[in-house]
Coordinates of C-alpha atoms and ligand atoms in Angstrom, one line a residue:
M127 CA 6.6 22.8 29.9
A128 CA 9.5 20.4 30.0
I129 CA 10.1 17.8 27.3
V130 CA 12.2 14.8 28.2
G131 CA 13.7 13.3 25.1
A132 CA 14.8 15.6 22.2
G133 CA 13.8 13.4 19.3
R134 CA 11.4 13.7 16.4
L135 CA 8.1 13.9 18.5
A136 CA 9.7 16.3 20.9
E137 CA 10.4 18.6 18.0
G138 CA 6.8 18.6 16.8
I139 CA 5.5 19.2 20.4
A140 CA 8.1 21.9 20.9
V141 CA 7.0 23.8 17.7
R142 CA 3.4 23.8 18.8
T143 CA 4.2 24.7 22.4
L144 CA 6.3 27.7 21.3
A145 CA 3.6 28.7 18.8
G146 CA 1.2 28.8 21.8
G147 CA 3.5 31.3 23.5
H148 CA 4.8 29.0 26.2
K149 CA 8.2 28.6 27.7
L150 CA 10.0 25.3 27.2
R151 CA 12.7 23.3 28.8
L152 CA 14.4 20.5 26.8
T153 CA 16.4 17.6 28.1
D154 CA 17.8 14.5 26.6
S155 CA 20.2 11.7 27.6
E156 CA 22.6 13.4 25.2
Q157 CA 22.8 17.0 26.1
G158 CA 24.0 17.8 22.6
K159 CA 20.7 16.6 21.1
A160 CA 18.7 18.9 23.3
E161 CA 21.0 21.8 22.3
A162 CA 20.7 21.0 18.6
L163 CA 16.9 20.9 18.9
A164 CA 16.9 24.3 20.8
A165 CA 19.1 25.8 18.0
S166 CA 16.9 24.4 15.3
L167 CA 13.7 25.7 17.0
A168 CA 15.3 29.2 17.2
A169 CA 16.4 29.1 13.5
R170 CA 12.9 28.0 12.5
T171 CA 10.6 30.1 14.6
G172 CA 12.7 32.6 16.7
P173 CA 13.3 36.3 16.1
D174 CA 15.8 35.7 13.3
A175 CA 13.0 33.9 11.5
G176 CA 10.6 36.7 12.2
G177 CA 8.9 34.9 15.1
A178 CA 8.5 35.9 18.8
P179 CA 11.4 35.5 21.2
L180 CA 11.7 31.9 22.3
E181 CA 12.3 30.8 25.9
V182 CA 13.9 27.4 25.5
T183 CA 16.3 26.2 28.2
V184 CA 18.4 23.1 27.9
A185 CA 19.0 21.3 31.2
G186 CA 19.5 17.9 32.9
T187 CA 16.3 15.9 33.6
A188 CA 16.0 16.9 37.3
E189 CA 16.6 20.6 36.6
A190 CA 14.3 20.5 33.5
I191 CA 11.3 19.1 35.4
A192 CA 11.7 21.1 38.6
G193 CA 8.9 23.7 39.0
T194 CA 7.3 23.1 35.6
D195 CA 3.6 22.7 35.0
V196 CA 3.6 20.0 32.5
I197 CA 6.3 17.3 31.8
V198 CA 6.1 15.5 28.5
L199 CA 7.9 12.1 28.2
A200 CA 8.8 12.0 24.5
L201 CA 10.7 8.8 25.0
P202 CA 10.7 5.2 23.7
Y203 CA 8.4 2.9 25.7
P204 CA 10.9 1.4 28.2
E205 CA 12.7 4.7 28.9
G206 CA 9.4 6.5 29.9
R207 CA 8.9 4.0 32.6
Q208 CA 12.5 4.4 33.7
V209 CA 12.3 8.2 34.0
A210 CA 9.0 7.9 35.9
R211 CA 10.8 5.5 38.4
D212 CA 14.1 7.5 38.6
Q213 CA 12.5 10.9 39.1
G214 CA 10.3 9.5 41.9
A215 CA 9.1 12.2 44.3
A216 CA 10.1 15.0 41.9
L217 CA 7.1 14.1 39.8
S218 CA 4.7 14.1 42.7
G219 CA 1.6 16.2 41.8
M220 CA 3.1 17.0 38.4
T221 CA 1.2 16.6 35.2
L222 CA 3.1 13.9 33.4
V223 CA 2.3 13.4 29.7
D224 CA 3.0 10.0 28.2
T225 CA 3.3 10.0 24.5
C226 CA 4.7 6.6 23.8
N227 CA 3.4 3.8 21.6
P228 CA 4.6 0.5 23.0
V229 CA 4.7 -1.1 19.6
D230 CA 6.8 -4.2 18.9
F231 CA 8.9 -2.6 16.2
S232 CA 10.5 -5.9 15.2
T233 CA 7.2 -7.1 13.8
F234 CA 4.9 -4.0 13.8
D235 CA 2.2 -6.6 14.6
C236 CA 1.4 -6.1 18.3
L237 CA 1.9 -4.0 21.4
L238 CA 4.4 -4.9 24.1
T239 CA 2.0 -4.2 26.9
S240 CA 0.0 -7.1 28.4
P241 CA -3.7 -7.3 27.3
G242 CA -5.9 -5.0 29.3
M243 CA -3.0 -2.6 30.1
S244 CA -1.4 0.4 28.5
A245 CA 2.0 2.0 28.7
A246 CA 0.4 5.1 30.3
E247 CA -1.2 3.0 33.1
E248 CA 2.1 1.3 33.7
I249 CA 3.7 4.7 34.2
A250 CA 0.9 5.7 36.6
E251 CA 1.4 2.4 38.5
I252 CA 5.2 3.1 38.8
N253 CA 4.7 6.6 40.0
P254 CA 1.2 6.9 41.5
A255 CA 1.9 10.5 42.8
A256 CA 2.3 11.8 39.2
R257 CA -0.9 12.9 37.4
V258 CA -0.5 11.0 34.2
V259 CA -2.2 12.0 31.0
K260 CA -1.9 10.2 27.7
A261 CA -1.5 12.6 24.8
F262 CA 0.2 13.1 21.4
N263 CA 0.6 9.4 20.8
T264 CA -1.6 9.5 17.7
T265 CA 0.0 12.6 16.2
F266 CA 3.0 12.0 14.0
A267 CA 5.7 14.6 14.4
A268 CA 5.0 15.8 10.8
A269 CA 1.4 16.7 11.6
L270 CA 2.5 18.6 14.7
M271 CA 5.1 20.5 12.7
A272 CA 2.6 21.4 10.0
G273 CA 0.1 22.4 12.7
Q274 CA -2.9 21.5 10.6
V275 CA -3.9 18.9 8.0
C276 CA -6.1 19.7 5.0
G277 CA -6.7 23.1 6.6
L278 CA -8.1 21.6 9.8
P279 CA -6.6 21.7 13.2
V280 CA -4.7 18.6 14.5
D281 CA -6.8 16.4 16.8
V282 CA -4.9 15.5 20.0
F283 CA -6.6 12.7 21.9
L284 CA -6.2 12.8 25.7
A285 CA -6.9 10.2 28.4
G286 CA -6.4 10.6 32.1
D287 CA -7.9 10.2 35.5
D288 CA -7.1 13.7 36.8
P289 CA -9.4 16.4 35.4
D290 CA -7.1 19.3 36.3
A291 CA -4.1 17.6 34.7
K292 CA -6.1 16.9 31.6
D293 CA -7.3 20.5 31.5
K294 CA -3.8 21.8 31.6
V295 CA -2.7 19.6 28.7
A296 CA -5.9 20.6 26.8
A297 CA -5.1 24.3 27.3
L298 CA -1.5 23.8 25.9
V299 CA -2.9 21.8 23.0
R300 CA -5.5 24.6 22.3
D301 CA -2.9 27.3 22.6
G302 CA -0.8 25.5 20.0
G303 CA -3.7 25.8 17.5
M304 CA -4.8 22.1 17.8
R305 CA -8.0 20.5 19.0
P306 CA -7.9 18.5 22.3
I307 CA -10.3 15.6 22.5
D308 CA -10.9 14.1 25.9
T309 CA -11.5 10.4 25.4
G310 CA -12.0 9.7 29.1
P311 CA -10.1 7.9 31.9
L312 CA -6.5 6.8 31.7
R313 CA -7.6 3.3 30.7
R314 CA -8.7 4.7 27.3
A315 CA -4.9 4.9 26.6
R316 CA -5.2 1.2 25.8
E317 CA -7.4 2.0 22.8
L318 CA -5.3 5.1 21.9
E319 CA -2.1 3.0 21.8
A320 CA -3.8 0.3 19.7
F321 CA -5.4 2.9 17.5
Q322 CA -1.9 4.3 16.6
L323 CA -0.5 0.8 16.0
L324 CA -3.3 0.4 13.4
H325 CA -2.4 3.9 12.0
M326 CA 1.2 2.9 11.7
T327 CA 0.5 -0.4 9.9
L328 CA -1.5 1.5 7.3
Q329 CA 1.4 3.8 6.4
G330 CA 2.9 1.4 3.8
P331 CA -0.4 0.1 2.2
L332 CA -1.7 3.6 1.8
G333 CA 1.6 5.2 0.9
L334 CA 1.2 7.8 3.7
D335 CA 4.9 8.2 4.5
W336 CA 4.2 9.0 8.2
S337 CA 2.4 12.2 7.2
S338 CA -1.2 11.3 8.1
M339 CA -3.4 12.1 11.0
I340 CA -6.3 10.6 12.9
K341 CA -9.0 13.1 12.9
L342 CA -12.7 13.0 13.7
L343 CA -15.0 14.8 11.3
P344 CA -18.8 15.2 11.5
L345 CA -20.9 14.5 8.4
L346 CA -22.4 18.0 7.8
R347 CA -22.9 20.7 5.4
F348 CA -21.7 24.2 6.1
R349 CA -21.2 27.5 4.5
G350 CA -18.2 29.8 4.8
I351 CA -17.0 33.1 3.7
L352 CA -13.4 33.9 2.7
I353 CA -12.2 36.7 4.9
P354 CA -9.3 39.0 3.9
N355 CA -6.7 37.3 6.1
G356 CA -7.1 34.2 4.0
Q357 CA -9.2 32.2 6.5
W358 CA -12.7 30.9 6.3
R359 CA -15.4 32.2 8.5
L360 CA -18.2 29.8 8.9
F361 CA -21.8 31.0 9.1
P362 CA -23.9 30.7 11.0
P363 CA -21.3 30.9 13.7
G364 CA -21.1 28.3 16.4
P365 CA -21.5 24.5 15.9
P366 CA -20.6 22.7 13.8
V367 CA -17.1 24.3 13.9
P368 CA -14.3 21.8 14.0
D369 CA -11.7 24.0 15.7
G370 CA -14.0 25.7 18.2
A371 CA -12.6 29.1 17.0
G372 CA -15.3 30.0 14.5
R373 CA -13.0 29.5 11.5
L374 CA -11.1 27.1 9.5
A375 CA -7.7 27.8 8.1
I376 CA -7.1 26.5 4.6
S377 CA -3.6 25.5 3.9
P378 CA -2.0 27.2 0.9
R379 CA -0.3 23.9 0.4
L380 CA -3.6 22.4 -0.6
R381 CA -3.7 24.4 -3.8
P382 CA -3.5 22.2 -6.8
R383 CA 0.0 20.9 -7.3
S384 CA -0.2 20.1 -10.9
P385 CA 0.2 23.0 -13.3
Q386 CA -3.2 24.7 -13.8
P387 CA -4.2 26.9 -16.8
P388 CA -4.1 30.6 -15.8
Q389 CA -7.5 31.8 -14.5
A390 CA -8.6 35.4 -14.4
P391 CA -9.4 36.4 -10.8
R392 CA -13.1 36.7 -10.1
V393 CA -13.9 40.2 -9.2
P394 CA -17.4 40.7 -7.7
A395 CA -19.5 43.3 -9.4
P396 CA -19.9 46.4 -7.2
G397 CA -22.7 45.7 -4.7
V398 CA -23.3 42.2 -5.9
P399 CA -21.6 39.5 -3.8
S400 CA -19.9 36.9 -5.8
V401 CA -21.0 33.4 -4.7
I402 CA -19.2 30.1 -5.4
R403 CA -21.5 27.2 -4.7
K404 CA -20.4 23.7 -4.1
T405 CA -22.2 21.2 -1.9
F406 CA -20.5 18.2 -0.3
R407 CA -21.9 15.5 1.9
T408 CA -18.8 15.6 4.2
C409 CA -15.9 17.7 5.2
S410 CA -13.8 15.3 3.2
G411 CA -10.3 15.9 1.8
A412 CA -12.0 16.3 -1.6
G413 CA -14.1 19.1 -0.1
R414 CA -11.1 20.8 1.4
I415 CA -9.2 20.6 -1.9
A416 CA -12.1 22.0 -3.8
A417 CA -12.4 24.8 -1.3
A418 CA -8.7 25.6 -1.6
R419 CA -9.1 25.7 -5.3
A420 CA -12.0 28.1 -4.9
R421 CA -9.9 30.2 -2.6
A422 CA -7.2 30.4 -5.2
V423 CA -9.6 32.1 -7.6
A424 CA -11.9 34.0 -5.2
A425 CA -11.4 37.5 -4.1
P426 CA -11.6 38.3 -0.4
G427 CA -15.2 38.8 0.6
T428 CA -16.5 36.2 -1.9
R429 CA -19.2 34.1 -0.3
L430 CA -18.7 30.4 -0.6
R431 CA -21.3 27.8 -0.1
W432 CA -20.3 24.1 0.0
Ligands
NAP604 N1 7.9 10.3 16.0 C1 6.6 10.4 16.0 O1 6.0 10.8 15.0 C2 5.8 9.9 17.2 C3 4.4 10.1 17.1 C4 3.6 9.7 18.2 C5 4.2 9.1 19.3 N2 5.6 8.9 19.3 C6 6.2 8.3 20.5 O2 7.1 9.3 21.1 C7 8.2 8.6 21.7 C8 9.4 9.3 21.1 O3 9.5 9.0 19.7 P1 10.5 9.7 18.8 O4 10.2 9.3 17.4 O5 10.6 11.2 19.1 O6 11.8 9.0 19.2 P2 13.3 9.5 19.1 O7 13.4 10.3 17.8 O8 14.2 8.2 19.2 O9 13.6 10.4 20.3 C9 13.7 9.9 21.6 C10 14.8 10.7 22.3 O10 14.8 10.4 23.7 C11 16.1 10.2 24.1 N3 16.2 9.5 25.4 C12 16.2 8.1 25.5 N4 16.2 7.8 26.8 C13 16.3 9.0 27.5 C14 16.3 9.3 28.9 N5 16.3 8.4 29.8 N6 16.3 10.6 29.2 C15 16.3 11.6 28.3 N7 16.3 11.3 27.0 C16 16.3 10.0 26.6 C17 16.8 9.6 23.0 O11 18.2 9.7 23.0 P3 19.1 8.5 22.4 O12 18.8 8.4 21.0 O13 20.4 8.9 22.8 O14 18.6 7.2 23.2 C18 16.2 10.3 21.8 O15 16.9 11.5 21.5 C19 8.0 7.1 21.4 O16 7.5 6.5 22.5 C20 7.0 7.1 20.2 O17 6.3 5.9 20.2 C21 6.4 9.3 18.3

């Protein structure tokens, strides 16, 4: 994958891409920024930090995009269109991911695109030979860097007219531990961009500090068992399973932050499975926090019903 633009969103996408075991090329109008991001990725997730070897190359735009499978435009709204125009035939047949939110940042009150149009469709019009996919515009960089929210995988909404290009992006998203959601043709980017404008305007009123995520959750009840690696295995397996992998990771960060009275660990009596029961109407944040609390006191193998 090549990421054009080495800013905040690029960092989040890069972290998830490397977590998925993919090679990465970075480019920015300021080479120093791309180099600084490569160094910070290496320090955070590379072999010195106990991670797998990283394959991050810093290059100019033309070199970075040559021969890659997927090119991500992590650029402000006007620059994405400019790169799509400047790179012309080099983008022909390439999967080109548009991440931008064409928000009028002077007012935070509207989009700069004309009604019935999206930034992604503008890029597709400028470079019709590129296979444009809208993705990552509803995921704040903080959510990508965390990799999950409330123990659930990050939802990445996709829109595009080319099924193969969408499949490629979906595979990258999945490899990075997130859940791709295909919203339909590229014109759905209009709703995705408007959706994120709304998400942004709610940051202040809800005190979210750009650390929230748009996620779709079904109303359901499910049961899970805490397995020794600290994850939940749902049973019965299969739907409804939000991450498609048969398990939900519970973030240790969800453990209660306020000081808690010490609790003796629950040790199941031999041969008698210990069961913690809790029933919730939804997979809500409250449910997740309660589950994380339960995890904090439950021994591996404890059955949980909630
Ligand atoms: N940040 C988020 O959480 C988030 C979430 C969803 C979507 N997005 C979207 O993602 C896009 C990037 O946002 P961001 O927050 O990452 O912005 P950012 O931090 O400003 O990063 C953009 C980077 O692109 C560089 N750049 C500008 N023009 C370029 C060009 N022609 N070629 C190569 N590099 C170029 C910029 O360099 P200079 O600073 O030198 O111009 C800057 O380093 C925006 O469209 C935004 O709406 C962001």
